[in-house]
Tab-separated table of C-alpha atoms and ligand atoms in Angstrom:
chain	number	residue	atom	x	y	z
A	608	MET	CA	23.004	5.036	4.540
A	609	THR	CA	20.452	5.951	7.232
A	610	ASP	CA	21.456	5.749	10.895
A	611	SER	CA	18.907	3.091	11.743
A	612	HIS	CA	16.533	0.552	10.228
A	613	ASP	CA	13.493	2.557	11.322
A	614	ASP	CA	14.591	5.829	9.676
A	615	LEU	CA	14.165	4.254	6.258
A	616	ALA	CA	10.394	4.047	6.742
A	617	ALA	CA	9.725	6.502	9.559
A	618	THR	CA	6.321	7.073	7.943
A	619	PRO	CA	4.464	4.613	5.662
A	620	PRO	CA	6.173	4.339	2.226
A	621	LEU	CA	4.365	6.072	-0.660
A	622	GLY	CA	4.774	5.119	-4.301
A	623	TRP	CA	3.546	3.251	-7.349
A	624	ASN	CA	3.663	-0.477	-8.232
A	625	SER	CA	3.188	-2.027	-11.678
A	626	TRP	CA	1.037	-5.041	-10.733
A	627	ASN	CA	-2.553	-3.771	-10.569
A	628	ALA	CA	-2.384	-1.975	-13.929
A	629	PHE	CA	0.104	-4.034	-15.971
A	630	SER	CA	0.138	-7.480	-14.369
A	631	CYS	CA	2.629	-9.780	-16.154
A	632	GLU	CA	2.750	-7.620	-19.308
A	633	VAL	CA	4.907	-4.906	-17.752
A	634	THR	CA	7.708	-3.407	-19.879
A	635	GLU	CA	10.537	-0.949	-19.483
A	636	ALA	CA	8.487	1.632	-21.402
A	637	ASP	CA	5.642	1.303	-18.855
A	638	ILE	CA	8.072	2.034	-16.022
A	639	HIS	CA	9.527	5.041	-17.848
A	640	ALA	CA	5.986	6.330	-18.415
A	641	ALA	CA	5.029	5.779	-14.763
A	642	ALA	CA	8.110	7.636	-13.492
A	643	ASP	CA	7.448	10.534	-15.888
A	644	ALA	CA	3.776	10.619	-14.905
A	645	LEU	CA	4.557	10.687	-11.169
A	646	VAL	CA	6.432	13.921	-11.843
A	647	ASP	CA	3.945	15.423	-14.343
A	648	THR	CA	0.795	14.733	-12.289
A	649	GLY	CA	2.186	16.237	-9.072
A	650	LEU	CA	2.148	12.862	-7.318
A	651	ARG	CA	5.887	13.017	-6.635
A	652	GLU	CA	5.421	16.479	-5.175
A	653	ALA	CA	2.672	15.054	-2.919
A	654	GLY	CA	5.138	12.475	-1.539
A	655	TYR	CA	4.854	9.360	-3.749
A	656	GLU	CA	8.489	8.378	-4.274
A	657	TYR	CA	8.905	4.631	-4.976
A	658	VAL	CA	8.494	3.156	-8.476
A	659	VAL	CA	8.271	-0.611	-7.994
A	660	VAL	CA	8.417	-3.195	-10.794
A	661	ASP	CA	6.380	-6.183	-9.600
A	662	ASP	CA	6.440	-9.775	-10.924
A	663	CYS	CA	7.588	-10.746	-14.456
A	664	TRP	CA	10.543	-8.375	-14.930
A	665	MET	CA	12.980	-11.300	-14.943
A	666	ALA	CA	13.957	-13.727	-17.690
A	667	GLY	CA	12.814	-17.349	-17.494
A	668	GLU	CA	16.351	-18.549	-16.677
A	669	THR	CA	19.059	-17.285	-14.332
A	670	ASP	CA	22.722	-17.045	-15.354
A	671	SER	CA	24.987	-19.992	-14.549
A	672	GLU	CA	25.676	-18.603	-11.036
A	673	GLY	CA	21.966	-18.213	-10.238
A	674	ARG	CA	21.780	-14.446	-10.767
A	675	LEU	CA	18.477	-12.962	-11.948
A	676	LEU	CA	18.506	-11.608	-15.488
A	677	PRO	CA	16.076	-9.019	-16.880
A	678	SER	CA	13.622	-10.232	-19.516
A	679	ALA	CA	13.697	-9.007	-23.127
A	680	ASP	CA	10.975	-6.498	-22.122
A	681	PHE	CA	13.673	-4.625	-20.158
A	682	PRO	CA	16.262	-4.324	-22.938
A	683	ASN	CA	18.454	-1.764	-21.171
A	684	GLY	CA	18.666	-3.714	-17.922
A	685	MET	CA	17.820	-2.850	-14.369
A	686	ALA	CA	20.720	-0.504	-13.539
A	687	ALA	CA	19.717	1.770	-16.447
A	688	LEU	CA	16.090	1.618	-15.337
A	689	ALA	CA	17.083	2.556	-11.777
A	690	ASP	CA	19.062	5.498	-13.203
A	691	TYR	CA	16.026	6.642	-15.195
A	692	VAL	CA	13.903	6.608	-12.037
A	693	HIS	CA	16.587	8.264	-9.869
A	694	GLU	CA	17.128	11.033	-12.441
A	695	ARG	CA	13.502	12.034	-11.872
A	696	GLY	CA	14.009	12.396	-8.118
A	697	LEU	CA	12.299	9.061	-7.399
A	698	LYS	CA	13.361	5.745	-5.849
A	699	PHE	CA	13.434	2.358	-7.552
A	700	GLY	CA	11.917	-0.938	-6.380
A	701	LEU	CA	11.985	-4.534	-7.581
A	702	TYR	CA	10.124	-7.759	-6.768
A	703	THR	CA	11.161	-11.353	-6.164
A	704	SER	CA	9.892	-14.232	-4.025
A	705	ALA	CA	10.957	-16.234	-0.947
A	706	GLY	CA	10.594	-19.499	-2.850
A	707	SER	CA	11.951	-21.288	-5.902
A	708	HIS	CA	9.729	-19.222	-8.228
A	709	THR	CA	7.625	-16.075	-8.306
A	710	CYS	CA	3.838	-16.288	-8.370
A	711	GLN	CA	3.970	-16.125	-12.179
A	712	GLY	CA	6.597	-18.886	-12.402
A	713	TYR	CA	9.813	-16.874	-12.872
A	714	PRO	CA	13.077	-17.673	-11.059
A	715	ALA	CA	13.156	-16.336	-7.496
A	716	SER	CA	15.457	-15.942	-4.512
A	717	LEU	CA	15.158	-18.712	-1.898
A	718	GLY	CA	18.695	-19.953	-1.166
A	719	ARG	CA	20.246	-17.163	-3.263
A	720	GLU	CA	19.471	-14.263	-0.955
A	721	GLU	CA	23.002	-12.864	-0.665
A	722	LEU	CA	23.663	-13.108	-4.394
A	723	HIS	CA	20.411	-11.372	-5.276
A	724	ALA	CA	20.639	-8.708	-2.538
A	725	LYS	CA	24.082	-7.809	-3.891
A	726	GLN	CA	22.672	-7.620	-7.440
A	727	PHE	CA	19.875	-5.332	-6.251
A	728	ALA	CA	22.318	-3.066	-4.408
A	729	ASP	CA	24.633	-2.921	-7.451
A	730	TRP	CA	21.707	-1.989	-9.684
A	731	GLY	CA	20.613	0.844	-7.361
A	732	VAL	CA	17.474	-0.760	-5.941
A	733	ASP	CA	15.908	1.161	-3.025
A	734	TYR	CA	12.914	-1.095	-2.242
A	735	LEU	CA	12.376	-4.846	-2.420
A	736	LYS	CA	8.951	-6.520	-2.453
A	737	TYR	CA	9.491	-10.133	-1.374
A	738	ASP	CA	6.587	-12.445	-2.239
A	739	ASN	CA	5.692	-15.887	-0.877
A	740	CYS	CA	5.282	-18.084	-3.991
A	741	GLY	CA	7.246	-21.091	-5.246
A	742	ASP	CA	8.606	-24.151	-3.460
A	743	HIS	CA	9.598	-23.256	0.124
A	744	ARG	CA	11.850	-26.317	0.409
A	745	GLY	CA	10.459	-27.125	3.835
A	746	ARG	CA	11.597	-23.831	5.373
A	747	ASP	CA	9.189	-21.857	7.520
A	748	ALA	CA	8.178	-18.291	6.754
A	749	ILE	CA	10.223	-16.589	9.473
A	750	ASP	CA	13.377	-18.418	8.377
A	751	ARG	CA	12.833	-17.600	4.688
A	752	TYR	CA	12.062	-13.919	5.312
A	753	ALA	CA	14.929	-13.549	7.828
A	754	ALA	CA	17.389	-14.857	5.221
A	755	MET	CA	16.556	-11.984	2.857
A	756	GLY	CA	16.384	-9.496	5.737
A	757	ASP	CA	19.939	-10.457	6.731
A	758	ALA	CA	21.145	-10.293	3.121
A	759	LEU	CA	19.683	-6.785	2.646
A	760	ALA	CA	21.192	-5.614	5.942
A	761	ALA	CA	24.613	-6.807	4.763
A	762	VAL	CA	24.724	-4.746	1.534
A	763	ASN	CA	26.029	-1.216	1.483
A	764	ARG	CA	22.758	0.384	0.396
A	765	ASP	CA	19.488	1.401	2.075
A	766	ILE	CA	16.777	-0.928	0.781
A	767	VAL	CA	13.229	-0.808	2.145
A	768	TYR	CA	12.149	-4.400	2.803
A	769	SER	CA	8.503	-5.105	1.884
A	770	ILE	CA	7.431	-8.542	3.110
A	771	CYS	CA	4.577	-10.014	1.041
A	772	GLU	CA	3.577	-13.075	3.053
A	773	TRP	CA	-0.182	-12.310	2.796
A	774	GLY	CA	-0.594	-12.455	6.591
A	775	GLU	CA	-0.507	-16.262	6.573
A	776	HIS	CA	1.846	-16.602	9.551
A	777	GLU	CA	0.963	-13.340	11.308
A	778	PRO	CA	3.947	-11.310	10.030
A	779	TRP	CA	2.912	-8.402	12.284
A	780	ARG	CA	4.471	-10.534	15.064
A	781	TRP	CA	7.863	-11.082	13.381
A	782	GLY	CA	8.170	-8.772	10.352
A	783	ARG	CA	10.128	-6.122	12.252
A	784	ASN	CA	12.475	-8.692	13.806
A	785	VAL	CA	13.533	-10.016	10.395
A	786	GLY	CA	14.308	-6.507	9.117
A	787	GLY	CA	10.958	-5.768	7.433
A	788	HIS	CA	9.706	-2.204	6.983
A	789	LEU	CA	6.208	-3.285	5.909
A	790	TRP	CA	4.450	-6.602	5.741
A	791	ARG	CA	1.304	-7.561	3.867
A	792	ALA	CA	-1.354	-8.404	6.421
A	793	THR	CA	-3.951	-9.724	3.966
A	794	ASP	CA	-4.522	-11.476	0.644
A	795	ASP	CA	-4.509	-9.561	-2.639
A	796	LEU	CA	-6.930	-6.647	-2.854
A	797	VAL	CA	-9.100	-6.559	-5.999
A	798	ALA	CA	-11.075	-3.574	-7.357
A	799	LYS	CA	-14.303	-4.533	-5.632
A	800	TRP	CA	-16.130	-3.409	-2.542
A	801	ARG	CA	-16.641	-7.016	-1.423
A	802	ALA	CA	-15.347	-10.106	-3.209
A	803	ASP	CA	-17.400	-13.283	-3.524
A	804	ARG	CA	-16.112	-16.051	-1.271
A	805	ASP	CA	-15.250	-18.395	-4.130
A	806	GLU	CA	-13.270	-15.867	-6.193
A	807	PHE	CA	-9.677	-14.743	-6.004
A	808	GLY	CA	-8.781	-11.863	-3.706
A	809	LEU	CA	-10.464	-9.597	-1.209
A	810	GLY	CA	-12.574	-6.449	-1.615
A	811	ILE	CA	-12.025	-3.172	0.241
A	812	ALA	CA	-14.568	-3.999	2.961
A	813	ASP	CA	-13.158	-7.534	3.377
A	814	VAL	CA	-9.694	-6.091	3.995
A	815	LEU	CA	-11.073	-3.568	6.495
A	816	ASP	CA	-12.741	-6.377	8.458
A	817	ARG	CA	-9.378	-8.154	8.686
A	818	MET	CA	-7.370	-5.045	9.513
A	819	ALA	CA	-9.766	-4.286	12.378
A	820	ALA	CA	-9.006	-7.714	13.846
A	821	ILE	CA	-5.214	-7.935	13.587
A	822	ASP	CA	-2.639	-6.865	16.122
A	823	ALA	CA	-1.358	-3.324	15.535
A	824	ALA	CA	1.228	-3.364	18.349
A	825	ALA	CA	4.216	-3.575	15.965
A	826	HIS	CA	2.751	-1.045	13.517
A	827	GLY	CA	4.463	2.340	13.667
A	828	PRO	CA	7.598	4.225	12.634
A	829	GLY	CA	9.931	1.778	10.876
A	830	GLY	CA	7.407	-1.067	10.346
A	831	TRP	CA	3.896	-1.070	8.916
A	832	ASN	CA	0.949	-3.434	8.517
A	833	ASP	CA	0.210	-3.427	4.775
A	834	PRO	CA	-3.398	-3.892	3.544
A	835	ASP	CA	-2.127	-4.073	-0.103
A	836	MET	CA	-1.825	-1.650	-2.990
A	837	LEU	CA	-4.488	0.878	-3.923
A	838	GLN	CA	-7.247	-0.026	-6.370
A	839	ILE	CA	-7.983	3.606	-7.219
A	840	GLY	CA	-8.011	4.180	-10.993
A	841	THR	CA	-8.072	0.458	-11.774
A	842	GLY	CA	-10.920	-1.741	-12.978
A	843	PRO	CA	-12.540	-2.396	-16.378
A	844	GLU	CA	-14.129	1.043	-16.797
A	845	SER	CA	-10.719	2.697	-16.621
A	846	GLY	CA	-9.459	0.324	-19.316
A	847	GLN	CA	-6.830	-0.902	-16.879
A	848	SER	CA	-7.853	-4.502	-16.371
A	849	GLN	CA	-7.220	-5.829	-19.818
A	850	HIS	CA	-4.977	-8.493	-18.288
A	851	GLU	CA	-7.548	-9.727	-15.758
A	852	PRO	CA	-10.767	-11.579	-16.462
A	853	VAL	CA	-13.541	-8.982	-16.319
A	854	ASP	CA	-15.478	-10.905	-13.654
A	855	VAL	CA	-12.567	-10.536	-11.203
A	856	GLN	CA	-12.738	-6.767	-11.092
A	857	ARG	CA	-15.229	-3.951	-11.512
A	858	PRO	CA	-14.498	-0.268	-11.081
A	859	LEU	CA	-15.137	1.206	-7.693
A	860	THR	CA	-17.626	4.075	-7.578
A	861	GLU	CA	-16.390	7.529	-6.560
A	862	ALA	CA	-17.861	7.044	-3.070
A	863	GLU	CA	-16.126	3.675	-2.731
A	864	ARG	CA	-12.820	5.142	-3.914
A	865	ARG	CA	-13.131	7.965	-1.370
A	866	SER	CA	-13.812	5.369	1.343
A	867	HIS	CA	-10.891	3.212	0.153
A	868	PHE	CA	-8.432	6.111	0.327
A	869	ALA	CA	-9.820	7.515	3.601
A	870	PHE	CA	-9.482	4.141	5.316
A	871	TRP	CA	-5.992	3.384	3.972
A	872	CYS	CA	-4.895	6.785	5.354
A	873	LEU	CA	-6.691	6.145	8.649
A	874	LEU	CA	-4.860	2.803	8.902
A	875	ALA	CA	-1.519	4.607	8.330
A	876	ALA	CA	-1.058	2.145	5.465
A	877	PRO	CA	1.750	2.174	2.919
A	878	LEU	CA	0.153	3.836	-0.149
A	879	MET	CA	1.272	2.166	-3.361
A	880	ILE	CA	-0.761	3.454	-6.303
A	881	GLY	CA	-1.870	0.674	-8.674
A	882	ALA	CA	-3.286	2.700	-11.586
A	883	ASP	CA	-1.843	3.357	-15.029
A	884	LEU	CA	-0.721	6.925	-14.335
A	885	THR	CA	-0.796	7.899	-17.990
A	886	SER	CA	-4.608	7.760	-17.944
A	887	LEU	CA	-5.387	8.819	-14.370
A	888	SER	CA	-8.684	10.735	-14.073
A	889	ASP	CA	-8.811	14.175	-12.451
A	890	PHE	CA	-10.967	12.686	-9.691
A	891	ASP	CA	-8.379	10.027	-8.854
A	892	ARG	CA	-5.449	12.438	-9.053
A	893	GLU	CA	-7.165	14.870	-6.685
A	894	LEU	CA	-8.048	12.022	-4.335
A	895	LEU	CA	-4.500	10.632	-4.262
A	896	THR	CA	-2.982	14.086	-3.679
A	897	ASN	CA	-5.435	15.224	-0.969
A	898	GLU	CA	-2.960	16.778	1.444
A	899	ARG	CA	-5.269	16.532	4.461
A	900	LEU	CA	-5.642	12.776	3.955
A	901	LEU	CA	-1.930	12.289	3.255
A	902	ALA	CA	-1.112	14.160	6.480
A	903	ILE	CA	-3.273	11.661	8.406
A	904	ASP	CA	-1.489	8.737	6.720
A	905	GLN	CA	1.947	10.265	7.316
A	906	ASP	CA	1.326	11.509	10.863
A	907	PRO	CA	4.561	11.079	12.869
A	908	LEU	CA	2.953	8.991	15.632
A	909	GLY	CA	2.226	6.257	13.069
A	910	VAL	CA	-0.864	4.923	14.849
A	911	GLN	CA	-3.141	2.485	12.986
A	912	GLY	CA	-6.766	3.642	13.184
A	913	THR	CA	-9.319	1.310	14.777
A	914	PRO	CA	-13.112	0.971	14.810
A	915	ASP	CA	-14.923	2.608	17.713
A	916	ARG	CA	-18.475	1.716	16.746
A	917	CYS	CA	-19.994	-0.636	14.171
A	918	ASP	CA	-23.678	-0.144	14.472
A	919	GLY	CA	-25.785	-1.527	11.604
A	920	ASP	CA	-25.013	0.597	8.567
A	921	ALA	CA	-22.958	3.162	10.482
A	922	GLU	CA	-19.311	2.769	11.418
A	923	VAL	CA	-17.094	5.215	13.276
A	924	TRP	CA	-13.315	4.705	13.234
A	925	SER	CA	-10.606	6.927	14.669
A	926	LYS	CA	-6.854	7.391	14.731
A	927	ARG	CA	-4.734	9.284	17.255
A	928	LEU	CA	-2.607	12.035	15.649
A	929	ALA	CA	0.328	13.979	17.072
A	930	ASP	CA	-1.922	17.034	17.589
A	931	GLY	CA	-5.343	15.409	18.042
A	932	GLY	CA	-7.134	12.733	16.081
A	933	ALA	CA	-8.861	11.787	12.834
A	934	VAL	CA	-12.416	10.454	12.883
A	935	ALA	CA	-14.050	8.606	9.966
A	936	PHE	CA	-17.812	8.156	9.534
A	937	HIS	CA	-18.614	5.341	7.123
A	938	ASN	CA	-22.084	4.658	5.710
A	939	LEU	CA	-22.420	1.003	4.684
A	940	GLY	CA	-26.067	1.373	3.721
A	941	ASP	CA	-27.914	2.304	0.535
A	942	ALA	CA	-29.371	5.618	1.781
A	943	LYS	CA	-27.798	8.924	2.776
A	944	ARG	CA	-27.707	9.273	6.581
A	945	GLU	CA	-26.271	11.179	9.512
A	946	ILE	CA	-23.673	9.468	11.689
A	947	SER	CA	-22.701	10.991	15.019
A	948	THR	CA	-20.287	10.448	17.872
A	949	HIS	CA	-18.494	12.413	20.593
A	950	VAL	CA	-14.786	13.080	21.143
A	951	SER	CA	-15.011	11.079	24.386
A	952	ALA	CA	-15.999	7.961	22.362
A	953	VAL	CA	-13.107	8.105	19.862
A	954	ASP	CA	-9.285	8.229	19.937
A	955	VAL	CA	-8.938	12.006	20.330
A	956	PRO	CA	-7.255	13.460	23.448
A	957	GLY	CA	-10.007	14.507	25.855
A	958	GLY	CA	-10.381	17.255	28.431
A	959	ALA	CA	-10.439	20.338	26.163
A	960	ASP	CA	-13.257	22.925	26.301
A	961	HIS	CA	-13.317	23.234	22.548
A	962	TYR	CA	-12.091	21.348	19.523
A	963	ARG	CA	-11.400	22.554	16.017
A	964	VAL	CA	-12.798	20.261	13.339
A	965	CYS	CA	-11.678	20.195	9.687
A	966	ASP	CA	-13.549	18.211	7.010
A	967	CYS	CA	-10.817	16.505	4.968
A	968	TRP	CA	-12.884	16.501	1.741
A	969	THR	CA	-14.141	20.108	1.726
A	970	SER	CA	-11.575	21.705	4.115
A	971	ASN	CA	-14.526	23.411	5.889
A	972	GLU	CA	-13.663	24.158	9.510
A	973	TRP	CA	-15.808	24.628	12.624
A	974	GLU	CA	-15.663	24.312	16.407
A	975	THR	CA	-17.342	21.850	18.741
A	976	GLY	CA	-17.561	21.250	22.470
A	977	GLY	CA	-17.299	17.527	21.746
A	978	SER	CA	-20.205	16.402	19.556
A	979	LEU	CA	-19.377	15.289	16.028
A	980	ALA	CA	-21.985	14.545	13.344
A	981	MET	CA	-21.589	14.101	9.599
A	982	THR	CA	-24.065	13.425	6.790
A	983	VAL	CA	-22.693	10.628	4.635
A	984	GLU	CA	-23.725	9.312	1.200
A	985	PRO	CA	-24.121	5.512	0.678
A	986	ARG	CA	-20.782	3.624	0.733
A	987	ASP	CA	-19.045	6.939	1.323
A	988	THR	CA	-16.871	8.063	4.223
A	989	ALA	CA	-16.679	11.474	5.857
A	990	ILE	CA	-13.380	12.079	7.596
A	991	VAL	CA	-12.438	14.953	9.883
A	992	ARG	CA	-9.324	16.095	11.722
A	993	VAL	CA	-10.076	17.090	15.321
A	994	THR	CA	-7.641	19.290	17.244
A	995	PRO	CA	-8.080	20.370	20.888
A	996	GLY	CA	-8.232	24.101	21.714
B	971	LIG	C1	1.042	-12.167	-5.372
B	971	LIG	C2	1.159	-10.844	-4.605
B	971	LIG	C3	0.700	-9.706	-5.505
B	971	LIG	C4	1.540	-9.667	-6.775
B	971	LIG	C5	1.494	-11.017	-7.482
B	971	LIG	C6	2.502	-11.105	-8.615
B	971	LIG	O1	-0.285	-12.486	-5.647
B	971	LIG	O2	0.399	-10.895	-3.433
B	971	LIG	O3	0.786	-8.474	-4.822
B	971	LIG	O4	2.876	-9.337	-6.434
B	971	LIG	O5	1.785	-12.092	-6.590
B	971	LIG	O6	2.495	-12.353	-9.234
């Protein structure tokens, strides 16, 4: 057991979740393959450690005491699956909901928190994603999420508590107090740059607009605002959306995927990969294992990056780091352009004569007295690490 709640998620959790690639069709074999692939692709080595089974792992009925039972698609049960994941040096996560049912209509955990938390601990669960679907039986969100937080705190096992309340009741104000280590701040992210208003989910840019507006005071070591799982390597072109109607998702371009990953790292977001890892492209694998970006995400200060300038098609965002800052230059337009700023206008410690600058995509390095300018392709994001002296 860790010494304190915060130690369990001192930096944003990194891992993989079954939902974006497998939806409700997930099987034990898919989880085995994902755990193996995390090792084989080098993603585990890069820091991705949680393997989380999302909705639909449970049978349609509980046992007579109300315990959750695995579905026939998990024939060896959840303790054996946890062992499989642990044997590969990874950690195991499961999903349930703070209501009568999960979002896909399976039995869930409201009113049975202690029973289910004990089951999870006995099975060897290290991470719980707790969704917001089903009948709430008149109980408010804080009460429902505190009940599971208390139940997890009472078991003799470290379990990261991932609150999935979609930001409806501002969980950044209470997520930490109910034992949460991360809390979804927004609706579901789909593999689109922007979603149409009348369709399900949000696009990357929609989520960024919301993240720029929410309170980041509680975000930091031990508790993180969560802008949802990554849509890198998902979408129809990758063959990974066979369970979603095609009009809900389209693949992101390489520039959009770079922007997606750069901004999630700048936000110090939990990074839960959503792709089928058995068919991950070289581009996506290199993106997800970019050590300069991961270092920005995992910086020990745990600061959430914020926008400094939104000026037509050019946006500049920055994030304070333990030894300086990260600055992102995002081109929202349709033409390549230069975007510039100065260290005095972003969240980088001032007062130095010189700064070292490192381009996180190319690893090119140079020095500046303070001016920063990057040429950026349409929809793309340049991101640099700036260190005084
Ligand atoms: C909700 C959550 C998603 C996913 C699905 C599963 O929509 O926000 O992340 O867990 O439920 O049904």
